[in-house]
């Protein structure tokens, strides 16, 4: 898929029509406005749409799903309220497919598997923990993982996310004993300050909210450490194989 870049920005565009805007979210930019007051994806993209299309007044752009601030990769936004509503329904019905790559510490006991946990969020500290199933207020979190390669004490994983809970991948893998490289929040014992979290949104696949055609937004991780430990083709081939099954 060819990419262009938003005017005056480092945000590559993967897909755009009257209903959807698919982009590659750079790392360390919030998905939406937060307490930091730093520029966020939703605001930056709205400003770009307003300028590019010379639109007066407020521009509509719907946040369909979120990526944690340190996470980069494929992300889709809705340009109409109808598209936003239909995509939100797709997220709830789990027909909205999301694939991620992650580099974690250690060697997993099983080459592939499913993690099912109950997660509880503490809004005061913005942290999430695995709690016993049945805990009041806890939400189910489900993901599938596959080990693609092991190198220098790290494992490269392909992850299919079935639920979109806050910090889900990071929390579940840390609970398993394999925190993500660079995760200061859920792997501070293994990671050093300043390391970039190794989690990347590889694929967002969805049925177009109007035409119903399948739309796939893909983005490979950057060629920086620890991604550089593994051939780029390894991730691309894994996504191709997953999409063909």
Coordinates of N, CA and C in Angstrom, one line a residue, residues 121-128 167 185-186:
X121 N -8.7 -1.6 36.0 CA -7.9 -0.3 35.8 C -8.1 0.6 37.0
X122 N -6.9 1.1 37.5 CA -6.9 2.1 38.5 C -6.7 3.5 37.9
X123 N -7.8 4.3 37.8 CA -7.7 5.5 37.1 C -6.8 6.5 37.7
X124 N -6.6 6.4 39.0 CA -5.8 7.4 39.8 C -4.3 7.2 39.4
X125 N -3.9 6.0 39.1 CA -2.5 5.8 38.8 C -2.3 5.5 37.3
X126 N -3.4 5.3 36.6 CA -3.4 4.9 35.2 C -2.7 3.6 35.0
X127 N -2.9 2.7 35.8 CA -2.3 1.4 35.7 C -3.4 0.3 35.7
X128 N -3.1 -0.8 35.1 CA -4.0 -1.9 34.9 C -3.4 -3.2 35.5
X167 N -3.9 -0.8 27.9 CA -2.6 -1.4 28.2 C -2.6 -3.0 28.2
X185 N 6.3 1.0 32.7 CA 5.2 0.9 33.6 C 5.0 -0.6 34.1
X186 N 5.1 -1.6 33.2 CA 4.8 -2.9 33.5 C 6.1 -3.8 33.4

